[in-house]
XYZ file of C-alpha atoms in Angstrom:
400
model
C 30.275 -1.587 -44.311
C 28.082 1.146 -44.264
C 24.868 1.239 -46.433
C 22.786 3.934 -47.489
C 19.827 1.621 -48.232
C 17.515 0.525 -45.184
C 16.672 -3.124 -44.605
C 13.484 -4.247 -45.883
C 12.565 -4.770 -42.264
C 13.791 -1.250 -41.956
C 11.529 -0.233 -45.144
C 8.642 -1.937 -43.419
C 8.534 -0.523 -39.773
C 8.870 2.731 -41.914
C 5.343 1.789 -44.414
C 3.507 0.754 -40.677
C 4.178 3.923 -39.165
C 3.982 5.691 -42.220
C 0.400 4.149 -42.554
C -0.660 4.238 -38.818
C -0.256 7.827 -38.327
C -0.936 8.978 -41.954
C -4.045 7.026 -41.262
C -5.183 7.282 -37.573
C -2.862 10.614 -36.510
C -3.379 12.780 -39.298
C -6.965 13.689 -39.707
C -7.346 14.958 -36.778
C -3.838 16.760 -35.422
C -6.236 19.838 -36.317
C -8.770 19.470 -33.485
C -6.123 18.357 -31.461
C -3.665 20.727 -31.748
C -6.189 23.787 -31.601
C -8.075 22.025 -28.660
C -4.349 21.239 -26.479
C -6.020 17.582 -26.128
C -3.964 14.964 -25.470
C -5.173 11.586 -26.865
C -4.417 8.442 -24.911
C -5.707 6.257 -27.578
C -2.426 6.732 -29.749
C -0.423 5.403 -27.140
C -2.719 2.184 -27.851
C -1.899 2.503 -31.342
C 1.675 2.454 -30.603
C 1.240 -0.162 -28.242
C -0.207 -2.160 -30.684
C 2.960 -1.469 -33.887
C 4.993 -2.459 -30.359
C 6.796 1.280 -30.830
C 7.060 2.203 -27.088
C 9.847 -1.025 -26.826
C 11.004 -1.224 -30.109
C 14.594 -1.522 -29.288
C 14.397 -2.763 -26.472
C 15.657 -6.303 -26.379
C 12.192 -9.217 -26.491
C 12.727 -10.902 -23.559
C 12.282 -7.463 -21.444
C 8.805 -6.993 -23.444
C 10.004 -5.480 -26.167
C 10.252 -5.452 -29.944
C 13.897 -6.087 -29.820
C 14.737 -3.970 -33.464
C 18.339 -2.317 -33.667
C 18.654 1.962 -33.102
C 17.604 2.470 -36.359
C 14.612 1.605 -36.309
C 14.346 3.608 -33.662
C 15.565 6.656 -35.960
C 12.875 5.551 -38.602
C 10.148 5.861 -35.869
C 10.802 8.774 -34.761
C 11.393 10.750 -37.992
C 8.017 8.898 -39.529
C 5.762 10.009 -36.492
C 7.626 13.587 -36.486
C 6.490 13.768 -39.720
C 3.064 13.836 -38.570
C 2.716 15.949 -35.539
C 5.628 15.959 -32.701
C 4.304 15.313 -30.147
C 4.109 11.967 -31.107
C 8.477 11.257 -31.374
C 7.751 13.154 -27.907
C 6.196 10.229 -26.614
C 9.009 8.445 -28.278
C 11.746 10.296 -26.852
C 10.528 10.656 -22.898
C 9.012 6.758 -23.186
C 11.853 4.830 -24.909
C 14.666 7.892 -25.518
C 14.943 8.030 -22.292
C 13.720 6.192 -19.566
C 12.836 2.635 -21.158
C 16.740 2.106 -22.833
C 18.757 4.325 -19.816
C 16.301 1.709 -16.970
C 17.498 -1.201 -19.496
C 21.390 -0.631 -19.152
C 21.466 0.703 -15.590
C 18.000 -1.008 -14.268
C 18.684 -4.628 -12.127
C 16.618 -7.252 -13.345
C 14.369 -6.825 -10.754
C 13.862 -2.963 -11.542
C 13.870 -4.499 -15.608
C 11.136 -6.674 -14.629
C 8.534 -4.502 -12.353
C 9.007 -2.214 -14.580
C 10.393 -1.682 -17.911
C 8.572 -5.003 -19.072
C 5.304 -3.392 -18.829
C 6.563 -0.177 -20.031
C 8.390 -1.980 -23.392
C 4.960 -3.629 -24.223
C 3.383 -0.317 -23.424
C 1.636 -1.395 -20.924
C 2.529 1.574 -18.675
C 4.120 4.838 -19.747
C 7.282 6.139 -18.354
C 8.735 9.512 -18.955
C 11.620 11.832 -17.231
C 12.248 14.328 -14.523
C 15.642 15.953 -14.620
C 14.624 19.902 -15.106
C 13.312 22.132 -12.514
C 12.305 26.281 -12.221
C 16.172 26.782 -12.305
C 17.603 24.356 -13.386
C 17.424 23.341 -17.394
C 21.135 23.345 -18.717
C 22.582 23.179 -15.841
C 21.870 20.180 -14.699
C 23.745 20.307 -11.022
C 22.073 23.662 -10.686
C 18.478 21.081 -9.969
C 17.338 21.186 -6.130
C 15.580 18.161 -5.286
C 16.700 16.255 -2.768
C 16.707 12.404 -1.171
C 17.779 11.451 2.104
C 17.467 7.817 3.092
C 16.336 7.112 6.400
C 16.813 2.540 6.904
C 15.370 0.754 4.173
C 13.927 4.516 1.898
C 14.643 7.343 0.817
C 12.969 9.982 1.088
C 12.375 12.865 -1.986
C 12.064 16.224 -2.093
C 11.033 18.937 -4.625
C 9.420 19.788 -8.169
C 9.966 19.489 -11.800
C 8.730 21.566 -14.149
C 8.714 21.349 -18.890
C 8.155 17.315 -17.765
C 7.014 15.851 -21.142
C 3.948 13.434 -20.140
C 3.682 14.504 -16.349
C -0.198 14.466 -16.239
C -0.141 11.246 -18.072
C 2.247 9.452 -17.264
C 2.818 6.097 -14.570
C 6.377 5.769 -14.176
C 9.248 8.220 -13.662
C 12.971 8.840 -13.826
C 13.824 11.226 -10.820
C 17.243 13.015 -9.949
C 18.240 14.259 -6.476
C 20.927 14.899 -4.218
C 22.139 12.107 -2.013
C 24.813 14.114 -0.584
C 24.087 17.420 0.436
C 27.929 18.166 1.057
C 28.290 17.870 -2.595
C 25.167 19.603 -3.621
C 26.897 22.535 -1.670
C 29.743 22.276 -3.717
C 28.108 21.864 -6.915
C 29.766 18.530 -7.486
C 28.064 16.316 -9.325
C 28.867 12.913 -7.811
C 25.746 13.799 -5.198
C 23.605 13.182 -7.925
C 21.430 9.691 -7.654
C 18.644 8.676 -9.900
C 15.389 6.848 -8.757
C 12.375 5.025 -10.154
C 8.995 7.347 -8.906
C 6.008 5.739 -9.457
C 3.303 8.561 -9.696
C 1.118 6.485 -7.416
C 3.713 7.737 -4.369
C 2.239 9.068 -1.256
C 3.493 12.889 -1.640
C 3.568 12.803 -5.554
C 1.611 15.203 -7.428
C 1.658 16.289 -11.135
C -0.062 19.068 -13.306
C -0.353 20.221 -16.940
C 0.665 23.191 -18.553
C -1.664 25.042 -20.339
C -0.655 27.957 -21.692
C 2.427 26.296 -24.641
C 3.143 28.009 -27.418
C 4.006 24.664 -29.546
C 3.195 20.745 -29.444
C -0.468 21.952 -28.202
C -1.407 17.979 -28.983
C 1.120 16.296 -26.262
C 1.079 16.445 -22.467
C 4.023 19.183 -20.812
C 3.817 19.980 -17.151
C 5.705 19.257 -13.953
C 5.651 17.343 -10.719
C 6.388 18.049 -7.350
C 7.661 15.399 -4.733
C 6.521 16.101 -1.124
C 7.938 13.309 0.883
C 7.651 11.271 -1.130
C 9.076 7.888 0.206
C 10.918 5.605 -2.670
C 12.236 2.357 -1.618
C 16.289 1.331 -1.777
C 15.531 -0.612 -4.702
C 14.092 1.975 -7.034
C 17.370 3.583 -7.389
C 18.832 3.799 -10.471
C 22.376 2.555 -10.728
C 24.753 3.384 -7.579
C 24.658 6.377 -5.229
C 26.171 9.076 -6.903
C 25.870 8.312 -10.239
C 23.031 10.292 -11.297
C 24.748 12.635 -13.118
C 26.501 10.022 -15.398
C 23.174 8.809 -16.052
C 21.353 11.421 -16.795
C 23.994 11.950 -19.584
C 23.888 8.559 -20.796
C 19.666 9.210 -21.943
C 20.006 12.021 -23.345
C 22.176 10.969 -25.621
C 19.707 8.285 -26.192
C 17.411 10.638 -26.533
C 19.053 13.359 -28.514
C 19.331 10.767 -31.076
C 15.336 10.564 -31.141
C 15.235 14.601 -30.863
C 17.539 14.438 -34.559
C 15.878 11.953 -36.052
C 12.142 13.539 -35.461
C 12.975 17.244 -36.391
C 14.075 15.435 -39.413
C 10.863 14.244 -40.344
C 9.824 17.510 -39.801
C 11.941 18.924 -42.764
C 10.259 16.428 -44.804
C 7.478 17.625 -44.014
C 8.036 21.059 -44.581
C 8.872 20.196 -47.771
C 6.418 18.064 -49.181
C 4.298 20.906 -48.110
C 5.960 23.693 -49.129
C 6.081 21.617 -52.440
C 2.370 21.141 -52.608
C 1.142 24.667 -52.184
C 3.921 26.123 -54.289
C 3.121 24.178 -57.484
C -1.043 25.219 -56.825
C -0.403 28.838 -55.623
C 0.083 31.087 -58.853
C 1.238 34.685 -58.752
C 1.790 37.261 -61.618
C 0.322 34.595 -63.721
C 2.447 31.408 -63.149
C 2.717 29.272 -60.085
C 4.660 30.340 -57.254
C 7.292 27.724 -57.414
C 8.622 28.955 -60.749
C 9.713 32.175 -58.421
C 14.066 31.703 -57.845
C 13.439 32.853 -54.302
C 10.895 30.176 -53.389
C 13.032 27.542 -55.258
C 15.572 28.693 -53.132
C 14.225 27.847 -49.528
C 12.924 24.724 -51.356
C 16.488 23.781 -52.773
C 17.512 24.378 -49.043
C 14.461 22.332 -47.871
C 15.857 19.628 -49.958
C 19.835 19.294 -48.918
C 18.948 20.454 -44.661
C 16.772 16.751 -44.843
C 18.964 14.777 -46.689
C 22.215 16.247 -44.709
C 19.828 16.103 -41.759
C 18.959 12.133 -42.354
C 22.362 11.248 -42.739
C 23.743 12.700 -38.749
C 21.367 10.536 -37.671
C 21.811 7.341 -39.360
C 25.643 7.484 -38.693
C 24.904 7.955 -35.188
C 22.182 5.028 -35.627
C 24.851 2.906 -37.495
C 27.383 3.862 -34.369
C 24.541 2.740 -31.669
C 24.634 -0.694 -33.932
C 27.709 -1.121 -33.925
C 28.237 -0.728 -29.427
C 30.873 2.611 -30.402
C 30.407 5.702 -28.712
C 28.465 8.347 -30.313
C 28.076 11.705 -27.916
C 29.834 13.502 -29.934
C 28.138 12.308 -33.634
C 24.529 12.612 -31.584
C 25.072 16.281 -30.833
C 25.946 17.083 -34.082
C 23.143 15.013 -35.667
C 20.497 16.328 -33.099
C 22.001 20.395 -33.169
C 22.044 20.382 -37.166
C 18.563 18.852 -37.810
C 16.642 20.928 -35.245
C 18.093 24.083 -36.358
C 17.668 23.165 -40.018
C 13.594 21.964 -39.274
C 13.720 25.801 -37.429
C 14.506 26.970 -40.599
C 12.477 25.403 -43.024
C 9.554 25.373 -40.687
C 9.834 29.265 -41.000
C 10.537 29.051 -44.660
C 7.357 27.112 -45.118
C 5.460 29.655 -43.317
C 6.424 31.870 -45.705
C 6.033 30.070 -48.998
C 2.599 29.797 -47.629
C 2.607 33.788 -47.576
C -0.394 35.047 -45.934
C -1.783 31.107 -46.066
C 1.300 30.317 -44.318
C -0.234 32.743 -41.541
C -3.971 31.155 -41.023
C -4.373 28.232 -39.332
C -6.069 26.530 -42.376
C -2.694 25.200 -43.310
C -0.021 22.935 -41.488
C 2.868 25.371 -41.716
C 1.875 27.057 -38.493
C 1.505 24.446 -36.139
C 5.373 23.295 -37.851
C 6.747 26.684 -36.817
C 5.072 26.482 -33.261
C 6.583 22.824 -33.036
C 9.306 23.377 -34.213
C 11.120 25.813 -31.964
C 10.909 23.404 -28.855
C 13.628 21.162 -30.649
C 15.757 23.602 -30.103
C 15.600 23.967 -26.367
C 15.236 21.372 -25.018
C 17.675 18.027 -24.749
C 21.081 19.954 -24.653
C 20.065 23.699 -26.546
C 21.636 24.577 -29.901
C 24.109 26.484 -28.076
C 25.214 24.225 -25.508
C 25.995 21.686 -28.788
C 28.012 24.293 -30.283
C 30.053 24.627 -27.288
C 30.661 20.923 -27.499
C 31.547 20.715 -31.172
C 33.478 23.383 -30.394
C 35.414 21.947 -27.595
C 35.206 18.148 -29.319
C 37.286 19.751 -32.701
C 39.980 21.977 -30.055
C 40.601 19.194 -28.135
C 38.648 20.354 -25.287
C 36.404 17.535 -24.889
C 37.474 13.573 -24.411
C 34.771 10.788 -23.740
C 35.321 9.152 -21.220
C 34.515 5.664 -20.400
C 31.570 4.788 -18.713
C 30.540 1.862 -16.146
C 27.395 1.213 -18.374
C 27.243 1.560 -21.980
C 24.536 1.137 -24.900
C 24.925 -2.578 -26.323
C 25.551 -2.833 -29.636
C 22.846 -4.625 -31.344
C 22.482 -8.042 -31.431
C 19.875 -9.855 -33.673
């Protein structure tokens, strides 16, 4: 039976994260955003709350909660600031959940457990200077030499690139397939920052999510042990898409939190600001924008909750998660734009959060599948041009 009510456990998680983020992050976020400064102390707080391994089983260092809990956490974190949810997306959604499902026991012991406990920070490296949505356009290579692979290449627009300890990296292991753009020539690897030949940098001229760390990294003859290959040779593309599906879920739930933040800020301002002798909330066109936020929030929340329920049940949710991500991110961009509009000239001022909401909202309609990619996916599902094929590895259903 599907319930539209969160359980008491979910509500407890929701309130715990809301209290922590409101107390520890909200008072600082304006200055951190303006200073383009990543605050590592927040990671300690998130680790103390067991958020960095929220849905990873306890045997691997996690909290052992369900996938709905992950969505609840992401919504609450992005309500305060997008960069907090980004941490969850790349560390938990893209890396930890992938390593849990595709990794060997030795890999999980060495890398997943400390990540889930929050002792190590992890991210995901697919995008390159000339390859974003076109994943098979990447140029990074991995050549096997005995018991090691030698990796060369560059990744860019990587969240936590300059602060993470561990990376899931994708590269071509079959050069003939690379020439033919055959994704069966791609493989995945666990790379440590400490490996010789690895270097990273921070992108300093970002437009939004300024309190988060975003950058790139280069691999110059980085030697990676064979035991650090994730999955089998040639499974890299499938692993990348598996990871993105879970990452998109976190983006969808997070963007829902941003819609709610825009709604709450707009309602507060519309009740206080007066024009023509009355609060602007009494003007019909202002009401229209607020009403759109209300409907968009409820719809976005239902979509990510459905995707999370399917994950809990162990059912394939590629289509549903894509739809949730597309809808929530597009509507959060509109909500942020309208939030600025409702604030009028003050919306263009850094005195209010509307401008930060707007700057932060734009990235989510680009990363983890652009809105155009998701439109095409949904149309292809409807037309029967796209069908999900069975995968060797699937996300396990939640078991208490």
